[in-house]
XYZ file of C-alpha atoms in Angstrom:
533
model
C 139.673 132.477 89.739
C 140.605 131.976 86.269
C 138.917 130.667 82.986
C 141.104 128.846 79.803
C 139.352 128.264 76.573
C 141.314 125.722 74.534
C 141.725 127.099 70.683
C 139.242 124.413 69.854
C 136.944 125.549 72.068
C 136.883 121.703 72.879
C 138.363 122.309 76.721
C 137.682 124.562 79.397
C 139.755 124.895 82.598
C 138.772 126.337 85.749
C 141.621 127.756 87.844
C 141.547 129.136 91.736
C 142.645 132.557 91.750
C 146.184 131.428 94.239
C 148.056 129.697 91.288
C 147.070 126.240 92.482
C 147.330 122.769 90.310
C 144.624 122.516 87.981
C 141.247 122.604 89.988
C 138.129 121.641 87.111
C 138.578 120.453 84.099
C 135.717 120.152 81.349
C 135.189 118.435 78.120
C 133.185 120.828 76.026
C 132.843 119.038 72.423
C 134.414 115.827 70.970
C 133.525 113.808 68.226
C 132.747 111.008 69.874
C 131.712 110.405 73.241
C 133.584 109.232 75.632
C 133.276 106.634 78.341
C 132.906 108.417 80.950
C 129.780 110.271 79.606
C 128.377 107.423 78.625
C 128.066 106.469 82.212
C 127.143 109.332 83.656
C 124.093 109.012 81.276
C 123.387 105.447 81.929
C 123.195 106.570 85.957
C 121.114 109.741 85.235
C 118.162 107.329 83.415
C 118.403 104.925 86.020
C 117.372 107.429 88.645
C 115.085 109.016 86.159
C 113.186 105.277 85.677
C 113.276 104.792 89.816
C 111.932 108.175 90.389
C 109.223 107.831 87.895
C 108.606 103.976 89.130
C 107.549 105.636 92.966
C 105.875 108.576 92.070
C 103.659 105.714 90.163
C 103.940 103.523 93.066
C 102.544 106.569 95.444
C 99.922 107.686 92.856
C 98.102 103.839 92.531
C 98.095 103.850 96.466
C 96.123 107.244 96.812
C 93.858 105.851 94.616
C 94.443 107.985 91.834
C 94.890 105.364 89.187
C 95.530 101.538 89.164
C 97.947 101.591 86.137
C 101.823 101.025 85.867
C 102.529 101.104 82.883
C 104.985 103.730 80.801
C 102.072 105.351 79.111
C 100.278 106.019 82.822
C 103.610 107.024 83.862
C 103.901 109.515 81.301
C 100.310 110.542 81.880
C 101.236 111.355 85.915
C 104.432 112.734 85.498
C 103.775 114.731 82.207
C 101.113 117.572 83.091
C 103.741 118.488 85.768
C 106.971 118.900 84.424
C 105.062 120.840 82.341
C 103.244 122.855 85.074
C 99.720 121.825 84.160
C 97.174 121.395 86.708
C 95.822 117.289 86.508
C 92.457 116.930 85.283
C 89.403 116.727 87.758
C 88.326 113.016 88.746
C 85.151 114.096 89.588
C 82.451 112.578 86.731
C 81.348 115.531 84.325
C 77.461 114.477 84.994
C 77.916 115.906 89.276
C 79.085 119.439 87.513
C 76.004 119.166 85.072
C 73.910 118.628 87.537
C 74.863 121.145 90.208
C 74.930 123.719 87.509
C 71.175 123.069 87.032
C 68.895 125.784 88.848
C 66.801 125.183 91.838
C 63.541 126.120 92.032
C 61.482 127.190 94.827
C 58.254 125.113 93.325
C 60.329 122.235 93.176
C 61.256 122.102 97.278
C 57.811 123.000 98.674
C 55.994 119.678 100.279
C 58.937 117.240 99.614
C 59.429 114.713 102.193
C 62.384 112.769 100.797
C 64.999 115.735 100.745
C 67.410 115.294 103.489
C 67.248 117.416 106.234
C 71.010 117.249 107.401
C 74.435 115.955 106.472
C 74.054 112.828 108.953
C 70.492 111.593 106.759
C 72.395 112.475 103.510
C 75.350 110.969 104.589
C 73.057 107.540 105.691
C 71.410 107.929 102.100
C 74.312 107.695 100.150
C 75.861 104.594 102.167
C 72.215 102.522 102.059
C 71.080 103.382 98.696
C 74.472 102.823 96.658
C 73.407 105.844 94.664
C 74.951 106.473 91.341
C 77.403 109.664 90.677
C 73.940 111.613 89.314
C 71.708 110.028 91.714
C 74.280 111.749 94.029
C 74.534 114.981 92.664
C 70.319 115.446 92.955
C 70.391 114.642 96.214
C 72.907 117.144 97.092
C 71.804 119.472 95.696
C 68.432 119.866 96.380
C 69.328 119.152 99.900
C 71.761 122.736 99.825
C 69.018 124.440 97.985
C 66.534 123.780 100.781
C 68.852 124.917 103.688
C 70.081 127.818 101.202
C 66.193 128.478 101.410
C 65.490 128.167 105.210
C 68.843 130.232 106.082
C 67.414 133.218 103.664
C 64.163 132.837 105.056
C 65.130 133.154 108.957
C 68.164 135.832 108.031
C 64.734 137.718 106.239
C 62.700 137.408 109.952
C 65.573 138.127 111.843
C 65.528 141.684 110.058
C 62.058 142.197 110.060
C 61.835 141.212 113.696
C 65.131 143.809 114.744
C 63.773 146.749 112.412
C 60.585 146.063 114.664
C 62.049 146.191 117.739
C 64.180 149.656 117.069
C 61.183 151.346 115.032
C 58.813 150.910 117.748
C 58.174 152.192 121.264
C 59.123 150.197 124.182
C 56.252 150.228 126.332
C 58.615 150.875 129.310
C 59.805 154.069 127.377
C 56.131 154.966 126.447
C 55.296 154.581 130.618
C 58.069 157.034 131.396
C 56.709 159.544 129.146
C 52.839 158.933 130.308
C 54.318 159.335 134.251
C 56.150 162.376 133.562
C 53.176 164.521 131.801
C 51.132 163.342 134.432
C 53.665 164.614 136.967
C 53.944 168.069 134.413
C 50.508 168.479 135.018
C 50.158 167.610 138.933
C 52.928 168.339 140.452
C 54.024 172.405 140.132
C 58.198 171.231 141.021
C 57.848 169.491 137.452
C 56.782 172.755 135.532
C 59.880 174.976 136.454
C 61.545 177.289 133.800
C 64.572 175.552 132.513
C 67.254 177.237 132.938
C 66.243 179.731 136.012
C 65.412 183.995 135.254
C 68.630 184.647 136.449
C 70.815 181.791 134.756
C 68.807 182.737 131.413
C 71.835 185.204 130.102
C 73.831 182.018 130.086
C 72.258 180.711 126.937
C 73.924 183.362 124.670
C 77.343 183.575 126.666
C 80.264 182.436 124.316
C 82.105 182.246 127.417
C 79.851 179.228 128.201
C 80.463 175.708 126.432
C 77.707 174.874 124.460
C 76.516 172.287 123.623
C 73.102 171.158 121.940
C 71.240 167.579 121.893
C 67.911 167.028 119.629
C 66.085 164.327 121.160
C 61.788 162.945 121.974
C 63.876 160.134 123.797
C 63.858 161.449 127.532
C 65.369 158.493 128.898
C 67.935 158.992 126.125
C 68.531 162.323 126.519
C 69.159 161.639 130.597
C 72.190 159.891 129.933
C 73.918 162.130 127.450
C 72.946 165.105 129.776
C 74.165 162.695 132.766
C 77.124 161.853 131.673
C 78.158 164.754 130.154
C 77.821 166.604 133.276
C 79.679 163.893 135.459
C 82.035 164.024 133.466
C 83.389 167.416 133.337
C 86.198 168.900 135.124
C 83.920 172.438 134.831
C 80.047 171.501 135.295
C 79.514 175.186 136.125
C 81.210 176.247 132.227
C 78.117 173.594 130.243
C 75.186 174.929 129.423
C 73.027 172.044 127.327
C 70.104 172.770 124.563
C 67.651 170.132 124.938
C 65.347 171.070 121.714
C 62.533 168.412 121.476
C 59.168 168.110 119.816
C 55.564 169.317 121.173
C 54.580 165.752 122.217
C 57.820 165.313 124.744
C 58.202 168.725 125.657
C 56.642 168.687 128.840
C 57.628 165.157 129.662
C 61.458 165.899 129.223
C 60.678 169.577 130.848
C 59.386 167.500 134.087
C 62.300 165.355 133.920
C 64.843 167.907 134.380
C 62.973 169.462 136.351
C 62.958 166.752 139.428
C 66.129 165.811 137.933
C 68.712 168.723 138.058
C 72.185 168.636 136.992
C 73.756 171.456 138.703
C 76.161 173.747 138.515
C 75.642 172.505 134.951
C 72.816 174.397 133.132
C 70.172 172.990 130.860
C 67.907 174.189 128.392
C 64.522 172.817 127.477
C 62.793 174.074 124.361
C 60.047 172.715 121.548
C 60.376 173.293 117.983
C 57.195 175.201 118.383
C 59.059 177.977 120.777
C 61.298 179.109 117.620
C 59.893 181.835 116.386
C 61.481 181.505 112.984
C 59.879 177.817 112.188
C 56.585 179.429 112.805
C 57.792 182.176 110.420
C 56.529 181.326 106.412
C 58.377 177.933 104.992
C 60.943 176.167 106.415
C 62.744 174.176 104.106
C 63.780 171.136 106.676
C 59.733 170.773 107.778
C 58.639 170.437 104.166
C 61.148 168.023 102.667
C 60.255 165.898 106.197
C 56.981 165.930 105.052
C 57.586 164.742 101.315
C 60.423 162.275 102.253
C 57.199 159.957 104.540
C 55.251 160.516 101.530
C 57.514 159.311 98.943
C 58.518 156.247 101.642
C 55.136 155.118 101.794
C 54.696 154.979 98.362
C 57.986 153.887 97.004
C 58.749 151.317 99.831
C 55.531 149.927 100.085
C 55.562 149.015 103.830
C 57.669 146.132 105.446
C 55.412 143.174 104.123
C 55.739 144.038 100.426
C 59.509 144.434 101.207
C 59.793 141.038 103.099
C 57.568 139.333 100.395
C 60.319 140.087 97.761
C 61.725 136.688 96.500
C 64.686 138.265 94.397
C 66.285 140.052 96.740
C 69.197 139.307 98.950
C 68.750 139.396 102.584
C 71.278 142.077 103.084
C 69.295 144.072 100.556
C 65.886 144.029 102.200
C 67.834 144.800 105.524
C 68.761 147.639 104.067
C 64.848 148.443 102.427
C 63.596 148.051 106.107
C 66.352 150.350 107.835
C 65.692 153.032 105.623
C 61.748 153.048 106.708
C 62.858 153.744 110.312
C 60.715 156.773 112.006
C 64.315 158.147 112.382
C 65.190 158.920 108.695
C 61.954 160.905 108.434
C 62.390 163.188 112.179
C 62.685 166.331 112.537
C 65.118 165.696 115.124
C 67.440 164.014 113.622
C 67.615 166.886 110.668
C 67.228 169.967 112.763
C 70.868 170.134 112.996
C 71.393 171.371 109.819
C 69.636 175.043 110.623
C 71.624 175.648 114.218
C 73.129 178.614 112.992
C 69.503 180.073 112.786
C 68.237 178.556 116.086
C 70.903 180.141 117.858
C 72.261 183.249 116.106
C 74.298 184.807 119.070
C 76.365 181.617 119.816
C 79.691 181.350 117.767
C 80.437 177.552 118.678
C 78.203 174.469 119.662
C 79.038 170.705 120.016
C 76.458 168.723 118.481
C 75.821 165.240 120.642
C 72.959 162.661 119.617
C 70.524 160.813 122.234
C 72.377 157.699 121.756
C 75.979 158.513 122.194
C 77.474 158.719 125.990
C 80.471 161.114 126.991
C 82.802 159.133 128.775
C 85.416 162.432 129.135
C 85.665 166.380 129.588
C 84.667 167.308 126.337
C 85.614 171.269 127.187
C 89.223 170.394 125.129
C 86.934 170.548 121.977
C 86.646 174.369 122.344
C 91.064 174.587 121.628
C 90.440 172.272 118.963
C 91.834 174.264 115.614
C 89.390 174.233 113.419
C 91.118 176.033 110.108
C 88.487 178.037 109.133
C 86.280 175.237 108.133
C 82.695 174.720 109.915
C 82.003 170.904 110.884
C 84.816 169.483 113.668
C 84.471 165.429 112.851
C 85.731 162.187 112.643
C 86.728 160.171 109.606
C 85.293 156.673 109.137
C 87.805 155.663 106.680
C 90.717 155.032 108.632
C 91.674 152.905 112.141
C 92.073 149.574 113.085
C 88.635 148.313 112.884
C 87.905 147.685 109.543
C 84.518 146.678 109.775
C 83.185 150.138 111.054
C 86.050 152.595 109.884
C 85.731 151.454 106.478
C 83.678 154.400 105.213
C 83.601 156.322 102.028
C 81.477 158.433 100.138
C 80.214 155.141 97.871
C 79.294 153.451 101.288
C 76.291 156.168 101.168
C 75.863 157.372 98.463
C 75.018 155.434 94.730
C 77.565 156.338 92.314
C 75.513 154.835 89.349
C 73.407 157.817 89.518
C 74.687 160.863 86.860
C 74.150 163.879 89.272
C 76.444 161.556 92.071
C 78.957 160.320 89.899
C 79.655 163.507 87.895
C 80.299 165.849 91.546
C 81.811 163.032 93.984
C 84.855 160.843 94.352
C 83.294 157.492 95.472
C 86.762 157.022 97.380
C 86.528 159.938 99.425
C 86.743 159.528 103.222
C 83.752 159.867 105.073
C 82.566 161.534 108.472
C 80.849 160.370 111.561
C 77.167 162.738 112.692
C 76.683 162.385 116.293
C 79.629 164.059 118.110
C 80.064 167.293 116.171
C 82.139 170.725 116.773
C 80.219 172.990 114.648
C 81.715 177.124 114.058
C 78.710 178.783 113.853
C 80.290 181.831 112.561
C 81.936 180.099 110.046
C 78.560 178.105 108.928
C 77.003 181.521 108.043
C 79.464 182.791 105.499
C 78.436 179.230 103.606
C 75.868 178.628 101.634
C 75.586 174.835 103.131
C 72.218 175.178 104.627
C 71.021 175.902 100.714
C 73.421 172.983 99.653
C 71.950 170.620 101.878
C 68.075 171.115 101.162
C 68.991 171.142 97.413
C 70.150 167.886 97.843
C 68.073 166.409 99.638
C 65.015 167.766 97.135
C 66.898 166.089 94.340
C 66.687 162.458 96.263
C 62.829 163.180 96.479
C 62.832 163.928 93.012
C 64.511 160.970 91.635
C 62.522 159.041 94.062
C 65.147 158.003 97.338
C 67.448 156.824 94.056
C 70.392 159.126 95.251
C 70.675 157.505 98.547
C 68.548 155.675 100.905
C 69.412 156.433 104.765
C 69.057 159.617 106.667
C 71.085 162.867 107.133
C 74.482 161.784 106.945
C 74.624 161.420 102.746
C 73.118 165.176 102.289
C 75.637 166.178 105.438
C 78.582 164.426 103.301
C 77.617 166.330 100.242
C 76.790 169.941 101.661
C 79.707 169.665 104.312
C 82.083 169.208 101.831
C 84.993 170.888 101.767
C 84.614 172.173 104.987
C 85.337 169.077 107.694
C 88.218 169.184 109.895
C 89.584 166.187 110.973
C 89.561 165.401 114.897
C 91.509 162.784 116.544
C 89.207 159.579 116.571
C 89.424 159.439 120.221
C 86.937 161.824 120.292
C 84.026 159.776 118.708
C 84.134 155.824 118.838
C 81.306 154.652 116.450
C 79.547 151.276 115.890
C 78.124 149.854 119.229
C 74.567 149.872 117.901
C 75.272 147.291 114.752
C 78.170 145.242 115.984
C 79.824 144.169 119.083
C 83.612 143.014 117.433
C 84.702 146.468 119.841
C 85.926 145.057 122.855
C 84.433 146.765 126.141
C 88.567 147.925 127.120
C 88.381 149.186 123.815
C 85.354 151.100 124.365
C 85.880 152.012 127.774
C 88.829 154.155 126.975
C 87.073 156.672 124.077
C 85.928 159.818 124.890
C 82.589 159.539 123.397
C 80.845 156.321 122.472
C 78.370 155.967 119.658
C 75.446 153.641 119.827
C 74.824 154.130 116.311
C 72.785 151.160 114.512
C 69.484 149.405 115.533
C 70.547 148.149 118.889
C 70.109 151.068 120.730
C 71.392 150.430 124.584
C 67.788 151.471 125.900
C 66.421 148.312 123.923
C 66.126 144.791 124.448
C 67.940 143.629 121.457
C 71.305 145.710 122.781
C 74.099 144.163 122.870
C 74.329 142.993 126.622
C 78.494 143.207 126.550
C 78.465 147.212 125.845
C 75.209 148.076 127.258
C 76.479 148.591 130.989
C 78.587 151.619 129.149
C 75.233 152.903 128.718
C 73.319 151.431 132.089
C 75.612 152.969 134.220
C 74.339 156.394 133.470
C 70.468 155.608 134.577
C 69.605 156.006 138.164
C 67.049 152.409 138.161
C 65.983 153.268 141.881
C 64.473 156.469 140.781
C 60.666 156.088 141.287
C 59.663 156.802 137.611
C 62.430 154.455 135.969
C 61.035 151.614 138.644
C 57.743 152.234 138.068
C 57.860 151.542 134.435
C 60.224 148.520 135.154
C 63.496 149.965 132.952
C 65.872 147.674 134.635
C 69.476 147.731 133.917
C 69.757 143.931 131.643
């Protein structure tokens, strides 16, 4: 293609590149213009004036205006060939008025809100309200449900932090029938593991593994189906370690209830000679943590009473006075290396996960020299539970957080745990741990709120290795989005969250993961009426 510039810059010619006639020829600048322009103008307002004419025509039938004339016209069409945004129709006063704050005094013993859309809707069309007669209505009528939703979202809390905090009376039977049986029946009070099995328990040939639990029932389906589940029953060797209360109800248990070739371990806190030995650190901060609970918290009622906070809020108040943030059991974990000096290795499992595999592959697992074998919860397809950093449990806005942790570190999943013993005891993480968790007491639970997991995130750090998520799916105690394929196919499934599988408020889609582990024709399970839904 070529171009031609006249000398007088007045034409410009527009040539193919093949050397054919003249293909575009343009008038750039004369001094007057010509006829031709003059009706290529004329045509261009024409279509200018129709097109403005039917975008009037199309505004008056939506009901947007009822004008035609040029200044309307200008009005429409104006804001956007400019690209502004039209003015709201709606009158100024319905903005004033929703703006204005709600009181709670000002919706108790009214009779003339309306209780639903279909009654305000009625209102509206018999009462030929005015714009602000309008706006009242509506909003005192959101206010109120606003009100009853936070109100029932509050009980629905108080009534699930109820439910997991307390005792099932079916759980409570089981207990009651095995000490009877520990004290009757001589089968029921064997030594766990046998004399001659007892060398076992410090054989690093063995595959150890080590569950903390005053949950027999629980504890009878991790033990189950851990056992079932392995391609080498005769290799596991479990450490049941409970508390005096349960100790001869879960040593009856297993007992009547052997797992062989598998070999299991029953033992009280009490039977450690070293927790009988001077202080323990662990026993004493359990002891100032229900102390500073009871005074900080100030029981359910004054949390449920609270009128400022959000329901999500006092949801989280009433989780963190669970019995479970202030057991033993769930922090012995953190001295293992001292409750079992001559093993090198352990898996940790808690009462309310279930092993769906042979977890023996853990043992090949590389673990780099570090000490804690564990999932992230920061990465995977489910974004509502693998979401997890280190600002998801711990509060940044505290100095002594902020200035040693990255909020947007990845976090780690307690309850399925490889745990290098050896390594562990050339750390000082036992020390880190209880100096943390002092310094929460201190500043009065303002550090973090929940359990074991925050101190475990701060005194573990630096010494995690990653395992493939397979190993530990988490969740199925506060949310049921995980399908049951889904869940099916993990190695180890975590019942983490209020809904424990063993209570009514479970969720009944996942709980036959769980049900399927728990023999319901066995006369002690019947007799307390644990049924399987």
């Amino acid at each position: 293609m070529q171009l031609h510039i006249s000398p007088s810059l007045r034409h410009v010619t527009v040539l193919p590149g093949k050397g054919f006639k003249e293909f575009i020829k343009v008038k750039v600048a004369t001094r007057w213009p010509s006829y031709r322009m003059l009706f290529y103008s004329l045509l261009f307002f024409t279509f200018l004036v129709r097109f403005a004419f039917v975008l009037a025509a199309v505004d008056g039938i939506d009901g947007e205006n009822k004008c035609s004339t040029i200044g309307c016209i200008g009005k429409k069409i104006g804001p956007r060939i400019l690209g502004r945004r039209l003015e709201s129709n709606v009158p100024e006063v319905i903005y004033r008025i929703l703006d204005e704050p709600v009181g709670k005094d000002e919706l108790e013993g009214r009779s003339d809100i309306p209780q639903t859309l279909q009654d305000f809707m009625t209102e509206i069309k018999e009462g030929g309200y005015d714009a602000k007669t309008f706006a009242v209505k509506l909003r005192e009528m959101v206010a109120l449900m606003e009100e009853r939703t936070r109100t029932a979202k509050i009980q629905e809390y108080l009534y699930r932090h109820i439910a997991s905090s307390s005792i099932p009376k079916q759980l409570h039977c089981l207990v009651l029938g095995l000490a009877n049986e520990h004290s009757n029946n001589a089968a029921a009070r064997l030594q766990l593991p046998s004399a001659e099995l007892v060398p076992a328990l410090v054989d690093n040939s063995y595959f150890h593994f080590v569950l903390a639990s005053d949950n027999v029932l629980a504890a009878s389906v991790v033990a189950t189906s851990l056992v079932r589940n392995s391609l080498q029953p005769q290799k596991v060797v479990l450490h049941i370690i409970t508390d005096r209360k349960t100790y001869h109800p879960m040593q009856a248990w297993f007992s009547l209830h052997p797992l062989t070739p598998a070999i299991i371990e029953v033992k009280a806190l009490h039977h450690f000679d070293w927790l009988s030995k001077g202080k323990v650190p662990v026993l004493e901060a359990m002891e100032k943590d229900q102390q500073v609970r009871s005074q900080f918290r100030g029981g359910s009622s004054a949390i449920i009473t609270t009128n400022t906070d959000k329901p999500v809020v006092i949801a989280s108040k009433l989780q963190a006075l669970s019995p479970k943030y202030t057991s033993v059991m769930n922090h012995i974990r953190i001295h293992l290396p001292e409750l079992f000096p001559s093993l090198n290795k352990v898996v940790f499992l808690d009462d309310d996960i279930v092993v769906q595999t042979d977890l023996s592959a853990l043992w090949d697992i590389e673990m780099n020299g570090k000490v804690n074998g564990a999932v992230e919860t920061c990465t995977g397809e489910d974004k509502f539970v693998m979401s997890k950093r280190f600002k998801s449990y711990l509060n940044f806005s505290h100095p002594l957080i902020s200035e040693n942790l990255d909020p947007s570190e990845c976090a780690w999943a307690y309850g399925m745990n490889i745990f290098d013993l050896e390594a562990w005891r050339k750390t000082n993480i036992s020390l880190t741990y209880h100096h943390w968790v002092e310094q929460n007491l201190k500043s009065d639970l303002s550090l973090w709120q929940l359990g074991t997991l925050p101190p475990g995130l701060i005194a573990f750090h630096g010494h995690v290795q990653t395992i493939d998520p397979f190993w530990h799916m988490l969740g199925l105690g506060y949310q049921e989005n995980t399908s049951f394929a889904d869940a099916e196919s993990a190695g180890v499934i975590h019942f983490n969250g209020r809904a424990k599988p063993w209570l009514e408020i479970a969720f009944p889609r996942l709980r036959p993961l769980w049900a399927k582990y728990v023999d319901f024709s066995d006369k002690f399970v019947k007799s307390c009426h644990i049924r399987a839904s």
